[in-house]
């Protein structure tokens, strides 16, 4: 990588929680694929926004994650998806809440961002916006993975905890930052519930001057502490990113006692990640590397 260009960085996560060993392996492979796909966009000269959209789409298409085609089911046995994306260069942002029949809600969120006027669409309006943007609907069953159907059938109580939400942060060769997050939300959630992953500042935030962040965990608690933006505000106070991620999760845990994980990036492209759960599978590629590193 030429020394005069900012070095590109991609960091993705596959959700905070605890997975069975077979699912852990699938998720390790999945986050690596997503990081590599994002990396190809970056080294091809793509923007940070294009990169995080691409990486999140790979994870939405992977039934091992609670997003897109592997999303968990709500109380009624239906899939309702939340997603958001933010461009750190301009602060442009787009999000969708509780959408159905959309295989890649991150792309719908990006279309909302691109249209420019509004930030968040839900319900019937989101559906109409998708049609106008040329984003095709899929059959609802196409988003239901066998694993999630079995989980729903086995226990209709919201005890399984948050797991498998996906997110990405990136810095492109021009030094711009972006973040995106996508999820099926919490298992057995009430129909119409929207979590942090659809809310700018809570699940997702990016500002070239502060950094970029994507969160996962108990959405209601994350919303109350506006976790993504709060963590980046801590970063602004001069801390390094790994320590900042840990500190943000510690503050979150002390105040809420809930589950959470966060990935973040500072304007210099340094990464941070932390969780208070047993796992949060992440993959990243930094600077002149080309093979993803994976951490649980
Ligand atoms: N934060 C997501 C939500 O509450 C769930 C997760 O991260 O697993 O919708």
PDB file of N, CA, C and O in Angstrom, residues 181-230:
ATOM      1  N   UNK A 181     -25.099  -2.130  10.240  1.00  0.00           N
ATOM      2  CA  UNK A 181     -25.546  -3.186  11.138  1.00  0.00           C
ATOM      3  C   UNK A 181     -26.833  -3.786  10.578  1.00  0.00           C
ATOM      4  O   UNK A 181     -27.629  -3.047   9.977  1.00  0.00           O
ATOM      5  N   UNK A 182     -27.035  -5.098  10.770  1.00  0.00           N
ATOM      6  CA  UNK A 182     -28.264  -5.730  10.280  1.00  0.00           C
ATOM      7  C   UNK A 182     -28.638  -6.878  11.211  1.00  0.00           C
ATOM      8  O   UNK A 182     -27.766  -7.607  11.684  1.00  0.00           O
ATOM      9  N   UNK A 183     -29.938  -7.051  11.446  1.00  0.00           N
ATOM     10  CA  UNK A 183     -30.355  -8.079  12.406  1.00  0.00           C
ATOM     11  C   UNK A 183     -31.792  -8.538  12.190  1.00  0.00           C
ATOM     12  O   UNK A 183     -32.613  -7.809  11.616  1.00  0.00           O
ATOM     13  N   UNK A 184     -32.061  -9.735  12.696  1.00  0.00           N
ATOM     14  CA  UNK A 184     -33.431 -10.203  12.844  1.00  0.00           C
ATOM     15  C   UNK A 184     -33.983  -9.799  14.207  1.00  0.00           C
ATOM     16  O   UNK A 184     -35.149 -10.062  14.512  1.00  0.00           O
ATOM     17  N   UNK A 185     -33.137  -9.181  15.037  1.00  0.00           N
ATOM     18  CA  UNK A 185     -33.573  -8.723  16.356  1.00  0.00           C
ATOM     19  C   UNK A 185     -33.498  -9.811  17.401  1.00  0.00           C
ATOM     20  O   UNK A 185     -32.691 -10.740  17.297  1.00  0.00           O
ATOM     21  N   UNK A 186     -34.341  -9.724  18.406  1.00  0.00           N
ATOM     22  CA  UNK A 186     -34.338 -10.704  19.482  1.00  0.00           C
ATOM     23  C   UNK A 186     -35.334 -11.819  19.177  1.00  0.00           C
ATOM     24  O   UNK A 186     -36.431 -11.550  18.685  1.00  0.00           O
ATOM     25  N   UNK A 187     -34.975 -13.080  19.491  1.00  0.00           N
ATOM     26  CA  UNK A 187     -35.906 -14.182  19.261  1.00  0.00           C
ATOM     27  C   UNK A 187     -37.206 -13.970  20.038  1.00  0.00           C
ATOM     28  O   UNK A 187     -37.175 -13.510  21.184  1.00  0.00           O
ATOM     29  N   UNK A 188     -38.320 -14.276  19.431  1.00  0.00           N
ATOM     30  CA  UNK A 188     -39.644 -14.189  20.074  1.00  0.00           C
ATOM     31  C   UNK A 188     -40.044 -12.754  20.428  1.00  0.00           C
ATOM     32  O   UNK A 188     -40.904 -12.524  21.271  1.00  0.00           O
ATOM     33  N   UNK A 189     -39.399 -11.798  19.798  1.00  0.00           N
ATOM     34  CA  UNK A 189     -39.758 -10.389  20.044  1.00  0.00           C
ATOM     35  C   UNK A 189     -41.220 -10.157  19.630  1.00  0.00           C
ATOM     36  O   UNK A 189     -41.760 -10.884  18.782  1.00  0.00           O
ATOM     37  N   UNK A 190     -41.796  -9.127  20.213  1.00  0.00           N
ATOM     38  CA  UNK A 190     -43.166  -8.786  19.833  1.00  0.00           C
ATOM     39  C   UNK A 190     -43.177  -8.252  18.400  1.00  0.00           C
ATOM     40  O   UNK A 190     -42.261  -7.530  18.009  1.00  0.00           O
ATOM     41  N   UNK A 191     -44.196  -8.592  17.626  1.00  0.00           N
ATOM     42  CA  UNK A 191     -44.298  -8.046  16.268  1.00  0.00           C
ATOM     43  C   UNK A 191     -44.282  -6.516  16.315  1.00  0.00           C
ATOM     44  O   UNK A 191     -44.918  -5.907  17.178  1.00  0.00           O
ATOM     45  N   UNK A 192     -43.515  -5.922  15.396  1.00  0.00           N
ATOM     46  CA  UNK A 192     -43.421  -4.459  15.363  1.00  0.00           C
ATOM     47  C   UNK A 192     -42.313  -3.890  16.212  1.00  0.00           C
ATOM     48  O   UNK A 192     -42.020  -2.697  16.128  1.00  0.00           O
ATOM     49  N   UNK A 193     -41.682  -4.734  17.021  1.00  0.00           N
ATOM     50  CA  UNK A 193     -40.559  -4.242  17.843  1.00  0.00           C
ATOM     51  C   UNK A 193     -39.389  -3.828  16.936  1.00  0.00           C
ATOM     52  O   UNK A 193     -39.021  -4.534  16.014  1.00  0.00           O
ATOM     53  N   UNK A 194     -38.811  -2.680  17.213  1.00  0.00           N
ATOM     54  CA  UNK A 194     -37.625  -2.230  16.492  1.00  0.00           C
ATOM     55  C   UNK A 194     -36.513  -2.040  17.513  1.00  0.00           C
ATOM     56  O   UNK A 194     -36.731  -1.466  18.584  1.00  0.00           O
ATOM     57  N   UNK A 195     -35.322  -2.556  17.196  1.00  0.00           N
ATOM     58  CA  UNK A 195     -34.207  -2.484  18.141  1.00  0.00           C
ATOM     59  C   UNK A 195     -33.154  -1.465  17.743  1.00  0.00           C
ATOM     60  O   UNK A 195     -33.359  -0.641  16.837  1.00  0.00           O
ATOM     61  N   UNK A 196     -32.033  -1.545  18.416  1.00  0.00           N
ATOM     62  CA  UNK A 196     -30.950  -0.573  18.210  1.00  0.00           C
ATOM     63  C   UNK A 196     -30.364  -0.605  16.806  1.00  0.00           C
ATOM     64  O   UNK A 196     -29.839   0.398  16.330  1.00  0.00           O
ATOM     65  N   UNK A 197     -30.446  -1.779  16.152  1.00  0.00           N
ATOM     66  CA  UNK A 197     -29.768  -1.920  14.852  1.00  0.00           C
ATOM     67  C   UNK A 197     -30.387  -1.029  13.774  1.00  0.00           C
ATOM     68  O   UNK A 197     -29.764  -0.784  12.739  1.00  0.00           O
ATOM     69  N   UNK A 198     -31.603  -0.559  14.020  1.00  0.00           N
ATOM     70  CA  UNK A 198     -32.239   0.352  13.058  1.00  0.00           C
ATOM     71  C   UNK A 198     -32.038   1.811  13.455  1.00  0.00           C
ATOM     72  O   UNK A 198     -32.479   2.699  12.730  1.00  0.00           O
ATOM     73  N   UNK A 199     -31.406   2.032  14.603  1.00  0.00           N
ATOM     74  CA  UNK A 199     -31.364   3.404  15.126  1.00  0.00           C
ATOM     75  C   UNK A 199     -29.951   3.977  15.073  1.00  0.00           C
ATOM     76  O   UNK A 199     -29.024   3.469  15.726  1.00  0.00           O
ATOM     77  N   UNK A 200     -29.815   5.050  14.307  1.00  0.00           N
ATOM     78  CA  UNK A 200     -28.534   5.737  14.179  1.00  0.00           C
ATOM     79  C   UNK A 200     -28.144   6.299  15.551  1.00  0.00           C
ATOM     80  O   UNK A 200     -28.960   6.906  16.238  1.00  0.00           O
ATOM     81  N   UNK A 201     -26.891   6.060  15.917  1.00  0.00           N
ATOM     82  CA  UNK A 201     -26.410   6.505  17.233  1.00  0.00           C
ATOM     83  C   UNK A 201     -26.469   5.390  18.259  1.00  0.00           C
ATOM     84  O   UNK A 201     -25.682   5.367  19.194  1.00  0.00           O
ATOM     85  N   UNK A 202     -27.401   4.458  18.079  1.00  0.00           N
ATOM     86  CA  UNK A 202     -27.553   3.343  19.021  1.00  0.00           C
ATOM     87  C   UNK A 202     -26.772   2.129  18.522  1.00  0.00           C
ATOM     88  O   UNK A 202     -25.776   1.734  19.115  1.00  0.00           O
ATOM     89  N   UNK A 203     -27.250   1.523  17.421  1.00  0.00           N
ATOM     90  CA  UNK A 203     -26.566   0.348  16.883  1.00  0.00           C
ATOM     91  C   UNK A 203     -25.466   0.681  15.899  1.00  0.00           C
ATOM     92  O   UNK A 203     -24.562  -0.132  15.671  1.00  0.00           O
ATOM     93  N   UNK A 204     -25.542   1.841  15.289  1.00  0.00           N
ATOM     94  CA  UNK A 204     -24.623   2.202  14.194  1.00  0.00           C
ATOM     95  C   UNK A 204     -24.288   3.686  14.270  1.00  0.00           C
ATOM     96  O   UNK A 204     -25.185   4.504  14.512  1.00  0.00           O
ATOM     97  N   UNK A 205     -23.018   4.018  14.060  1.00  0.00           N
ATOM     98  CA  UNK A 205     -22.660   5.438  13.920  1.00  0.00           C
ATOM     99  C   UNK A 205     -21.341   5.561  13.183  1.00  0.00           C
ATOM    100  O   UNK A 205     -20.466   4.712  13.339  1.00  0.00           O
ATOM    101  N   UNK A 206     -21.211   6.594  12.363  1.00  0.00           N
ATOM    102  CA  UNK A 206     -19.932   6.877  11.701  1.00  0.00           C
ATOM    103  C   UNK A 206     -19.793   8.370  11.462  1.00  0.00           C
ATOM    104  O   UNK A 206     -20.737   9.019  11.004  1.00  0.00           O
ATOM    105  N   UNK A 207     -18.638   8.880  11.827  1.00  0.00           N
ATOM    106  CA  UNK A 207     -18.299  10.279  11.585  1.00  0.00           C
ATOM    107  C   UNK A 207     -16.786  10.309  11.393  1.00  0.00           C
ATOM    108  O   UNK A 207     -16.051   9.894  12.302  1.00  0.00           O
ATOM    109  N   UNK A 208     -16.347  10.767  10.243  1.00  0.00           N
ATOM    110  CA  UNK A 208     -14.903  10.789   9.974  1.00  0.00           C
ATOM    111  C   UNK A 208     -14.115  11.460  11.093  1.00  0.00           C
ATOM    112  O   UNK A 208     -12.947  11.156  11.309  1.00  0.00           O
ATOM    113  N   UNK A 209     -14.749  12.381  11.788  1.00  0.00           N
ATOM    114  CA  UNK A 209     -14.019  13.114  12.835  1.00  0.00           C
ATOM    115  C   UNK A 209     -13.949  12.344  14.145  1.00  0.00           C
ATOM    116  O   UNK A 209     -13.114  12.636  15.000  1.00  0.00           O
ATOM    117  N   UNK A 210     -14.875  11.379  14.334  1.00  0.00           N
ATOM    118  CA  UNK A 210     -14.929  10.645  15.609  1.00  0.00           C
ATOM    119  C   UNK A 210     -14.488   9.200  15.475  1.00  0.00           C
ATOM    120  O   UNK A 210     -13.726   8.682  16.282  1.00  0.00           O
ATOM    121  N   UNK A 211     -15.032   8.505  14.494  1.00  0.00           N
ATOM    122  CA  UNK A 211     -14.797   7.079  14.321  1.00  0.00           C
ATOM    123  C   UNK A 211     -16.049   6.426  13.780  1.00  0.00           C
ATOM    124  O   UNK A 211     -16.993   7.106  13.363  1.00  0.00           O
ATOM    125  N   UNK A 212     -16.049   5.096  13.771  1.00  0.00           N
ATOM    126  CA  UNK A 212     -17.214   4.334  13.283  1.00  0.00           C
ATOM    127  C   UNK A 212     -17.461   3.184  14.240  1.00  0.00           C
ATOM    128  O   UNK A 212     -16.506   2.599  14.772  1.00  0.00           O
ATOM    129  N   UNK A 213     -18.749   2.837  14.459  1.00  0.00           N
ATOM    130  CA  UNK A 213     -19.068   1.783  15.430  1.00  0.00           C
ATOM    131  C   UNK A 213     -20.307   1.002  15.008  1.00  0.00           C
ATOM    132  O   UNK A 213     -21.230   1.552  14.399  1.00  0.00           O
ATOM    133  N   UNK A 214     -20.305  -0.288  15.328  1.00  0.00           N
ATOM    134  CA  UNK A 214     -21.497  -1.137  15.182  1.00  0.00           C
ATOM    135  C   UNK A 214     -21.659  -1.953  16.456  1.00  0.00           C
ATOM    136  O   UNK A 214     -20.695  -2.542  16.947  1.00  0.00           O
ATOM    137  N   UNK A 215     -22.887  -1.993  16.970  1.00  0.00           N
ATOM    138  CA  UNK A 215     -23.151  -2.665  18.255  1.00  0.00           C
ATOM    139  C   UNK A 215     -24.000  -3.913  18.060  1.00  0.00           C
ATOM    140  O   UNK A 215     -24.695  -4.071  17.052  1.00  0.00           O
ATOM    141  N   UNK A 216     -23.990  -4.755  19.075  1.00  0.00           N
ATOM    142  CA  UNK A 216     -24.826  -5.946  19.121  1.00  0.00           C
ATOM    143  C   UNK A 216     -25.149  -6.243  20.582  1.00  0.00           C
ATOM    144  O   UNK A 216     -24.400  -5.864  21.468  1.00  0.00           O
ATOM    145  N   UNK A 217     -26.267  -6.920  20.809  1.00  0.00           N
ATOM    146  CA  UNK A 217     -26.656  -7.245  22.179  1.00  0.00           C
ATOM    147  C   UNK A 217     -28.109  -6.884  22.426  1.00  0.00           C
ATOM    148  O   UNK A 217     -28.917  -6.832  21.493  1.00  0.00           O
ATOM    149  N   UNK A 218     -28.408  -6.631  23.675  1.00  0.00           N
ATOM    150  CA  UNK A 218     -29.778  -6.337  24.094  1.00  0.00           C
ATOM    151  C   UNK A 218     -30.173  -4.941  23.590  1.00  0.00           C
ATOM    152  O   UNK A 218     -29.767  -3.915  24.147  1.00  0.00           O
ATOM    153  N   UNK A 219     -30.958  -4.925  22.520  1.00  0.00           N
ATOM    154  CA  UNK A 219     -31.251  -3.669  21.835  1.00  0.00           C
ATOM    155  C   UNK A 219     -31.902  -2.617  22.707  1.00  0.00           C
ATOM    156  O   UNK A 219     -31.606  -1.425  22.582  1.00  0.00           O
ATOM    157  N   UNK A 220     -32.785  -3.053  23.605  1.00  0.00           N
ATOM    158  CA  UNK A 220     -33.486  -2.068  24.443  1.00  0.00           C
ATOM    159  C   UNK A 220     -32.474  -1.328  25.326  1.00  0.00           C
ATOM    160  O   UNK A 220     -32.534  -0.106  25.480  1.00  0.00           O
ATOM    161  N   UNK A 221     -31.532  -2.068  25.893  1.00  0.00           N
ATOM    162  CA  UNK A 221     -30.506  -1.433  26.748  1.00  0.00           C
ATOM    163  C   UNK A 221     -29.561  -0.578  25.906  1.00  0.00           C
ATOM    164  O   UNK A 221     -29.172   0.523  26.327  1.00  0.00           O
ATOM    165  N   UNK A 222     -29.207  -1.061  24.728  1.00  0.00           N
ATOM    166  CA  UNK A 222     -28.293  -0.298  23.853  1.00  0.00           C
ATOM    167  C   UNK A 222     -28.933   1.037  23.462  1.00  0.00           C
ATOM    168  O   UNK A 222     -28.276   2.083  23.427  1.00  0.00           O
ATOM    169  N   UNK A 223     -30.236   1.004  23.193  1.00  0.00           N
ATOM    170  CA  UNK A 223     -30.946   2.244  22.844  1.00  0.00           C
ATOM    171  C   UNK A 223     -30.867   3.239  24.005  1.00  0.00           C
ATOM    172  O   UNK A 223     -30.591   4.425  23.812  1.00  0.00           O
ATOM    173  N   UNK A 224     -31.073   2.734  25.224  1.00  0.00           N
ATOM    174  CA  UNK A 224     -31.112   3.643  26.375  1.00  0.00           C
ATOM    175  C   UNK A 224     -29.778   4.346  26.596  1.00  0.00           C
ATOM    176  O   UNK A 224     -29.745   5.474  27.088  1.00  0.00           O
ATOM    177  N   UNK A 225     -28.676   3.677  26.252  1.00  0.00           N
ATOM    178  CA  UNK A 225     -27.368   4.308  26.445  1.00  0.00           C
ATOM    179  C   UNK A 225     -26.783   4.856  25.139  1.00  0.00           C
ATOM    180  O   UNK A 225     -25.646   5.325  25.137  1.00  0.00           O
ATOM    181  N   UNK A 226     -27.560   4.790  24.050  1.00  0.00           N
ATOM    182  CA  UNK A 226     -27.092   5.331  22.756  1.00  0.00           C
ATOM    183  C   UNK A 226     -25.636   4.873  22.530  1.00  0.00           C
ATOM    184  O   UNK A 226     -24.718   5.670  22.337  1.00  0.00           O
ATOM    185  N   UNK A 227     -25.473   3.546  22.558  1.00  0.00           N
ATOM    186  CA  UNK A 227     -24.138   2.985  22.764  1.00  0.00           C
ATOM    187  C   UNK A 227     -23.123   3.353  21.679  1.00  0.00           C
ATOM    188  O   UNK A 227     -21.974   3.681  22.003  1.00  0.00           O
ATOM    189  N   UNK A 228     -23.503   3.291  20.408  1.00  0.00           N
ATOM    190  CA  UNK A 228     -22.505   3.522  19.350  1.00  0.00           C
ATOM    191  C   UNK A 228     -21.934   4.939  19.439  1.00  0.00           C
ATOM    192  O   UNK A 228     -20.715   5.128  19.442  1.00  0.00           O
ATOM    193  N   UNK A 229     -22.806   5.914  19.539  1.00  0.00           N
ATOM    194  CA  UNK A 229     -22.337   7.307  19.603  1.00  0.00           C
ATOM    195  C   UNK A 229     -21.619   7.583  20.927  1.00  0.00           C
ATOM    196  O   UNK A 229     -20.600   8.285  20.960  1.00  0.00           O
ATOM    197  N   UNK A 230     -22.134   7.022  22.023  1.00  0.00           N
ATOM    198  CA  UNK A 230     -21.481   7.239  23.325  1.00  0.00           C
ATOM    199  C   UNK A 230     -20.054   6.709  23.310  1.00  0.00           C
ATOM    200  O   UNK A 230     -19.142   7.346  23.846  1.00  0.00           O
TER     201      UNK A 230
END
